[in-house]
Short mmCIF file of the N, C-alpha and C atoms (twelve columns), coordinates in Angstrom:
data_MODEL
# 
_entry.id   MODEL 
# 
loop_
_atom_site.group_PDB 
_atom_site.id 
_atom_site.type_symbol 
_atom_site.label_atom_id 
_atom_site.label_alt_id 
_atom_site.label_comp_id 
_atom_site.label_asym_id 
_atom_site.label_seq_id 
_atom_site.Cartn_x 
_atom_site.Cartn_y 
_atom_site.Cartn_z 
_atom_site.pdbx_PDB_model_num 
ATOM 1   N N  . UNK A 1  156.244 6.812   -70.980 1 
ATOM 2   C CA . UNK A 1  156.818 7.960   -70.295 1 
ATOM 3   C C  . UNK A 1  156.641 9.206   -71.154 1 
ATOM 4   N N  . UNK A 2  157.000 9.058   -72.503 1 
ATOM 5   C CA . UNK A 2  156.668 10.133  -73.423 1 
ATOM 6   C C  . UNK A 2  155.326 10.973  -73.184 1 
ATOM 7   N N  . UNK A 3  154.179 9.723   -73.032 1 
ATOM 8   C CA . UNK A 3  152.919 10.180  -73.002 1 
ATOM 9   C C  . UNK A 3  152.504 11.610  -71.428 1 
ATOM 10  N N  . UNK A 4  153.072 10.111  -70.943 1 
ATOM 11  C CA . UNK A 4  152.830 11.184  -69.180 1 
ATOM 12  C C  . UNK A 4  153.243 12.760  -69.610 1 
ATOM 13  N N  . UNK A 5  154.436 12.845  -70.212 1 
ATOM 14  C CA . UNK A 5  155.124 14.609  -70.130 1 
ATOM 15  C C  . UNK A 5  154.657 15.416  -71.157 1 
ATOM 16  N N  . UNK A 6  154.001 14.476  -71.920 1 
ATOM 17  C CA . UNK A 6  153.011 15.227  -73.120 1 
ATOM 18  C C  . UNK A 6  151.471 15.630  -72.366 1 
ATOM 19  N N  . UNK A 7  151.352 15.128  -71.614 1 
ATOM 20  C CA . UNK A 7  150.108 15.051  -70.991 1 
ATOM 21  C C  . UNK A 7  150.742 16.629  -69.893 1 
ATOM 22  N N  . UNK A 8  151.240 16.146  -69.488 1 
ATOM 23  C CA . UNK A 8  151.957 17.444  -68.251 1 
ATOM 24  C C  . UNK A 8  152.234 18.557  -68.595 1 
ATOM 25  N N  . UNK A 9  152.707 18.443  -69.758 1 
ATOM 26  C CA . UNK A 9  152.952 19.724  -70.573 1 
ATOM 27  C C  . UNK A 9  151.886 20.811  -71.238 1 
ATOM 28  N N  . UNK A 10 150.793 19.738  -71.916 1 
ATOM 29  C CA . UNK A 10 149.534 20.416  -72.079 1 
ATOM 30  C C  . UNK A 10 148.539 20.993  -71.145 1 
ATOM 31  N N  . UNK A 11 148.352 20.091  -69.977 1 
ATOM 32  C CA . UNK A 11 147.806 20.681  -68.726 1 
ATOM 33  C C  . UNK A 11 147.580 21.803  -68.476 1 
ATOM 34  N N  . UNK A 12 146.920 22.870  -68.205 1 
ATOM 35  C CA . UNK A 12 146.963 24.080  -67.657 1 
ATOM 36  C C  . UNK A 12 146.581 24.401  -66.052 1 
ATOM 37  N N  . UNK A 13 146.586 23.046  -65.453 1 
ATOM 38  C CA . UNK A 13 146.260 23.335  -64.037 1 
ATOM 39  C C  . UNK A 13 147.373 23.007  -63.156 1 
ATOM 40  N N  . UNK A 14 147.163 23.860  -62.255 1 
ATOM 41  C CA . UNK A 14 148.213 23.752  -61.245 1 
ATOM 42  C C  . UNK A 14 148.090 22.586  -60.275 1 
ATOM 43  N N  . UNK A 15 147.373 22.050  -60.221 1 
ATOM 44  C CA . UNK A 15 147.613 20.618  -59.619 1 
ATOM 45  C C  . UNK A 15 148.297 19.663  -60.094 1 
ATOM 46  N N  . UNK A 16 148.470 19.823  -61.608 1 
ATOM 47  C CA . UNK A 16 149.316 18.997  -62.204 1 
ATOM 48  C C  . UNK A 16 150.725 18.911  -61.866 1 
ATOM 49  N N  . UNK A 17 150.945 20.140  -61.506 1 
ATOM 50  C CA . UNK A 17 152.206 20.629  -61.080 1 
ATOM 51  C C  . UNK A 17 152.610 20.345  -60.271 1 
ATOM 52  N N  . UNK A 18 151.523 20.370  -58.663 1 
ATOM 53  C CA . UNK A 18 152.160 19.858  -57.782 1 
ATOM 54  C C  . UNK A 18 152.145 18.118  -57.487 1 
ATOM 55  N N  . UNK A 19 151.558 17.599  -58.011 1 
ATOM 56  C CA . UNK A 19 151.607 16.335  -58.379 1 
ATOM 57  C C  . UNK A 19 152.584 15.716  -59.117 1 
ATOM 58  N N  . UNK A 20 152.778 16.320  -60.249 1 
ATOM 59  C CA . UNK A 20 154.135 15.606  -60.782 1 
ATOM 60  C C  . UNK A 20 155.364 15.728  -60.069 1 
ATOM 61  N N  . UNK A 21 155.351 17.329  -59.351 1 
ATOM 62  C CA . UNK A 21 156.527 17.791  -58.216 1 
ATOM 63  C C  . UNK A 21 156.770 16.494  -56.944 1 
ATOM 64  N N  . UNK A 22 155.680 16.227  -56.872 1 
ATOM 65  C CA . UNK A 22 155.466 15.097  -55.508 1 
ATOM 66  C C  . UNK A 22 156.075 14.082  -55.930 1 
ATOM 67  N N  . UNK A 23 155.650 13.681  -57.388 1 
ATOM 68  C CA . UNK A 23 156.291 12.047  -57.978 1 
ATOM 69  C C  . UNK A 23 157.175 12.055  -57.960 1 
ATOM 70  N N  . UNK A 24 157.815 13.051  -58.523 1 
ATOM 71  C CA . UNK A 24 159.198 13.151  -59.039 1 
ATOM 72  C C  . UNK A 24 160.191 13.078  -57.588 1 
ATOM 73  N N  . UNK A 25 159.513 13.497  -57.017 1 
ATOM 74  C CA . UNK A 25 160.662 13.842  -55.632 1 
ATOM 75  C C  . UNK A 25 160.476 12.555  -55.124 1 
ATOM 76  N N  . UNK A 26 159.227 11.639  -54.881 1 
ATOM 77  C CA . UNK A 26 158.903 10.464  -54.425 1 
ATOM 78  C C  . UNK A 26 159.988 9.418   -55.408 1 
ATOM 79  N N  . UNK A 27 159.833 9.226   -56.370 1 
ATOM 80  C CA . UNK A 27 161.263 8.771   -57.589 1 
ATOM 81  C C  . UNK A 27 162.483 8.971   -57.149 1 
ATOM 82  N N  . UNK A 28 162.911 10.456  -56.705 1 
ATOM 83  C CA . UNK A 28 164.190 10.911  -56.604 1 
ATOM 84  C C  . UNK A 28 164.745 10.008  -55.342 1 
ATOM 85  N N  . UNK A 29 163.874 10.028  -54.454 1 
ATOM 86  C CA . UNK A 29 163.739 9.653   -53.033 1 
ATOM 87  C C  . UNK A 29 164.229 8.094   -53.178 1 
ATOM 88  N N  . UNK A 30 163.197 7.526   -54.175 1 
ATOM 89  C CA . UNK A 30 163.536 5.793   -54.372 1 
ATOM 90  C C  . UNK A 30 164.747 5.645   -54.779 1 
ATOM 91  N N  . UNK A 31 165.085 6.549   -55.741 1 
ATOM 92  C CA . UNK A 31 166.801 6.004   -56.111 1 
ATOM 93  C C  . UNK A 31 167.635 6.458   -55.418 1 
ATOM 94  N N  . UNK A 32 167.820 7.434   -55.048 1 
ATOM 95  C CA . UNK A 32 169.074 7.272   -53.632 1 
ATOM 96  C C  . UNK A 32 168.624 6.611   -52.618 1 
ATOM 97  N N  . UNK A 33 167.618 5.821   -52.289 1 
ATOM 98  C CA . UNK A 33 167.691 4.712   -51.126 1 
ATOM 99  C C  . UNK A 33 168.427 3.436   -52.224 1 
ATOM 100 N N  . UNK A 34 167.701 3.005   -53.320 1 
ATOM 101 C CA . UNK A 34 168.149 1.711   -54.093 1 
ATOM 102 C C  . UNK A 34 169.385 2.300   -54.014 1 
ATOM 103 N N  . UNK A 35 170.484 3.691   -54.586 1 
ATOM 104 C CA . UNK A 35 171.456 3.396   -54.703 1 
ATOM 105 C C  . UNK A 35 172.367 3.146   -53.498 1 
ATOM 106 N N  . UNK A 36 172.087 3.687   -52.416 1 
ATOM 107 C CA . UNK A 36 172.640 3.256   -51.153 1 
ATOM 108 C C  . UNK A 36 172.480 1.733   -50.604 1 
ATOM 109 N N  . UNK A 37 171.797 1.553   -51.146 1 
ATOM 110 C CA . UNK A 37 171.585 -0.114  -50.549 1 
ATOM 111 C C  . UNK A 37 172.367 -0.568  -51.220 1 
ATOM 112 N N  . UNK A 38 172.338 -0.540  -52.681 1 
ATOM 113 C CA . UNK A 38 173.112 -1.613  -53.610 1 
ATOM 114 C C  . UNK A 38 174.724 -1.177  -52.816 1 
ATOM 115 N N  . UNK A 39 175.130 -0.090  -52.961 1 
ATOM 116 C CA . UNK A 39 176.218 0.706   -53.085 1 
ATOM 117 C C  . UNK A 39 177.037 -0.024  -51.575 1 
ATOM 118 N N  . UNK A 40 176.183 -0.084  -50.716 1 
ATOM 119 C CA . UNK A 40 176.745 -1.214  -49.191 1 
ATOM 120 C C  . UNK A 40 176.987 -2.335  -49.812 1 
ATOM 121 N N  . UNK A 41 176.050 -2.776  -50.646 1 
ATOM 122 C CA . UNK A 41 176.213 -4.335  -50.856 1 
ATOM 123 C C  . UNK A 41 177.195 -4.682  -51.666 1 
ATOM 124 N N  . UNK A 42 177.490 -2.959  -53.097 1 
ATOM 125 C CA . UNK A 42 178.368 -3.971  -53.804 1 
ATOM 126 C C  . UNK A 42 180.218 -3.435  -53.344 1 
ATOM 127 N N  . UNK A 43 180.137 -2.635  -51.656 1 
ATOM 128 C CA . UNK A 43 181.716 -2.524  -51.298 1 
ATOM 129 C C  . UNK A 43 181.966 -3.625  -50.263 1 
ATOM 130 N N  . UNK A 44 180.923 -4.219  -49.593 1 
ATOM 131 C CA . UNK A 44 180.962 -5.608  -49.302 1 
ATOM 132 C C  . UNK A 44 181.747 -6.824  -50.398 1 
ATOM 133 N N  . UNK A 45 181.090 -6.842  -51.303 1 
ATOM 134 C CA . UNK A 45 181.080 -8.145  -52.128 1 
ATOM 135 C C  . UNK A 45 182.763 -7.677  -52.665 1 
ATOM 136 N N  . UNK A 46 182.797 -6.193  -53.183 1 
ATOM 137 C CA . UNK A 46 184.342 -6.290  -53.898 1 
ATOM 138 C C  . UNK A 46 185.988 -6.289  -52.853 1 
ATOM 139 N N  . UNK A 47 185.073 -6.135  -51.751 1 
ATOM 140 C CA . UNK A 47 186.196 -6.387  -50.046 1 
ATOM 141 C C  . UNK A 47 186.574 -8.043  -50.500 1 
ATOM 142 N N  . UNK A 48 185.289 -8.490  -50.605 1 
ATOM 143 C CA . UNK A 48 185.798 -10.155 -50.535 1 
ATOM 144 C C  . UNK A 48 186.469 -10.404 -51.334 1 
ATOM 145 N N  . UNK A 49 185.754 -10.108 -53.118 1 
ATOM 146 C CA . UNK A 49 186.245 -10.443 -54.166 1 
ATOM 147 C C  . UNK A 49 187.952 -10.173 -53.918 1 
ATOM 148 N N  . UNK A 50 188.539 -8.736  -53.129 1 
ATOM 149 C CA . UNK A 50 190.243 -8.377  -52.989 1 
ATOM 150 C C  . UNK A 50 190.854 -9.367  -52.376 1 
ATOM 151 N N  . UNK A 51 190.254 -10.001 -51.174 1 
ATOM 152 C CA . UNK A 51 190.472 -10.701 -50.200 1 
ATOM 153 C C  . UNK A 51 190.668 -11.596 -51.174 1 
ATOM 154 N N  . UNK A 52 190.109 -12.760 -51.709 1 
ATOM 155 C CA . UNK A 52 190.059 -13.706 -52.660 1 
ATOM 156 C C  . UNK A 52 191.455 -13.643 -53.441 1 
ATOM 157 N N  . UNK A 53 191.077 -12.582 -54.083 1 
ATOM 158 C CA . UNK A 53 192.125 -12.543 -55.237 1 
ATOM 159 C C  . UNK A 53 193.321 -12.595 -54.484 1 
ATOM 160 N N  . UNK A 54 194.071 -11.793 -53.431 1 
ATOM 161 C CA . UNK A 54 195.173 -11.745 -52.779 1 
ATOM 162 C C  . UNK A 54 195.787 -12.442 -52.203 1 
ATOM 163 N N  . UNK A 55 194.644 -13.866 -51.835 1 
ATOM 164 C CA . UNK A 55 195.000 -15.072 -51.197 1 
ATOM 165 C C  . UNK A 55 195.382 -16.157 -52.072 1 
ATOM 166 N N  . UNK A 56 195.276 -15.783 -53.349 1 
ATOM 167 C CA . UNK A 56 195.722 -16.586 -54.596 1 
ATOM 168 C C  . UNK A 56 197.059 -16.336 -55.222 1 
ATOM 169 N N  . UNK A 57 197.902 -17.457 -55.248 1 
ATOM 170 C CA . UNK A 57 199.182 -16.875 -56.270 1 
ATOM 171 C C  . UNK A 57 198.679 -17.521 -57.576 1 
ATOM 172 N N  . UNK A 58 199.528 -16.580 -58.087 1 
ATOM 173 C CA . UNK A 58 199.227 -17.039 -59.915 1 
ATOM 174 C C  . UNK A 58 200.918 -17.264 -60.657 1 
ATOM 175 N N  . UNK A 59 200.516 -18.290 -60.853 1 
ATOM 176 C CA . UNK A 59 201.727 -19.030 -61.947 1 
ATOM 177 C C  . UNK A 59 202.086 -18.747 -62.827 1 
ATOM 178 N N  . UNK A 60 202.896 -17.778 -63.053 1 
ATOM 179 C CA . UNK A 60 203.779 -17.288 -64.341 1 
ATOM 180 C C  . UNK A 60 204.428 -17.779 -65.574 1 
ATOM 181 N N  . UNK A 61 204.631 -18.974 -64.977 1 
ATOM 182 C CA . UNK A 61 205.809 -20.137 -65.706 1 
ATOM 183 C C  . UNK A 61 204.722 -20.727 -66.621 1 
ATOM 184 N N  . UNK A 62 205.130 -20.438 -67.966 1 
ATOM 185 C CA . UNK A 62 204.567 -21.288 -69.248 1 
ATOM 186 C C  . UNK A 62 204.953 -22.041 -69.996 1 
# 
């Protein structure tokens, strides 16, 4: 990764520019879909995990 922005940085053409502009937004794009996906999946899983836990008593007496 170092290399790529060393490379980008030296560049003097403007295509570079709009190319890295494209990636980057194409990147930006991938992680708010991954984080929305996970982000459904993991208020699913901690609904259950409450459910679980609440249906359990726990024994005090030692």
């Amino acid at each position: 990764m170092k290399t790529i922005v060393t490379n980008f940085l030296r560049t003097e053409d403007g295509a570079a520019v709009v190319d890295m502009t494209m990636l980057m937004a194409a990147l930006v794009g991938l992680a708010l879909a991954v984080t929305a996906s996970v982000s459904n999946g993991m208020e699913d899983l901690s609904g259950d995990l409450s459910t679980t836990m609440v249906d359990h008593d726990v024994n005090a007496a030692f």
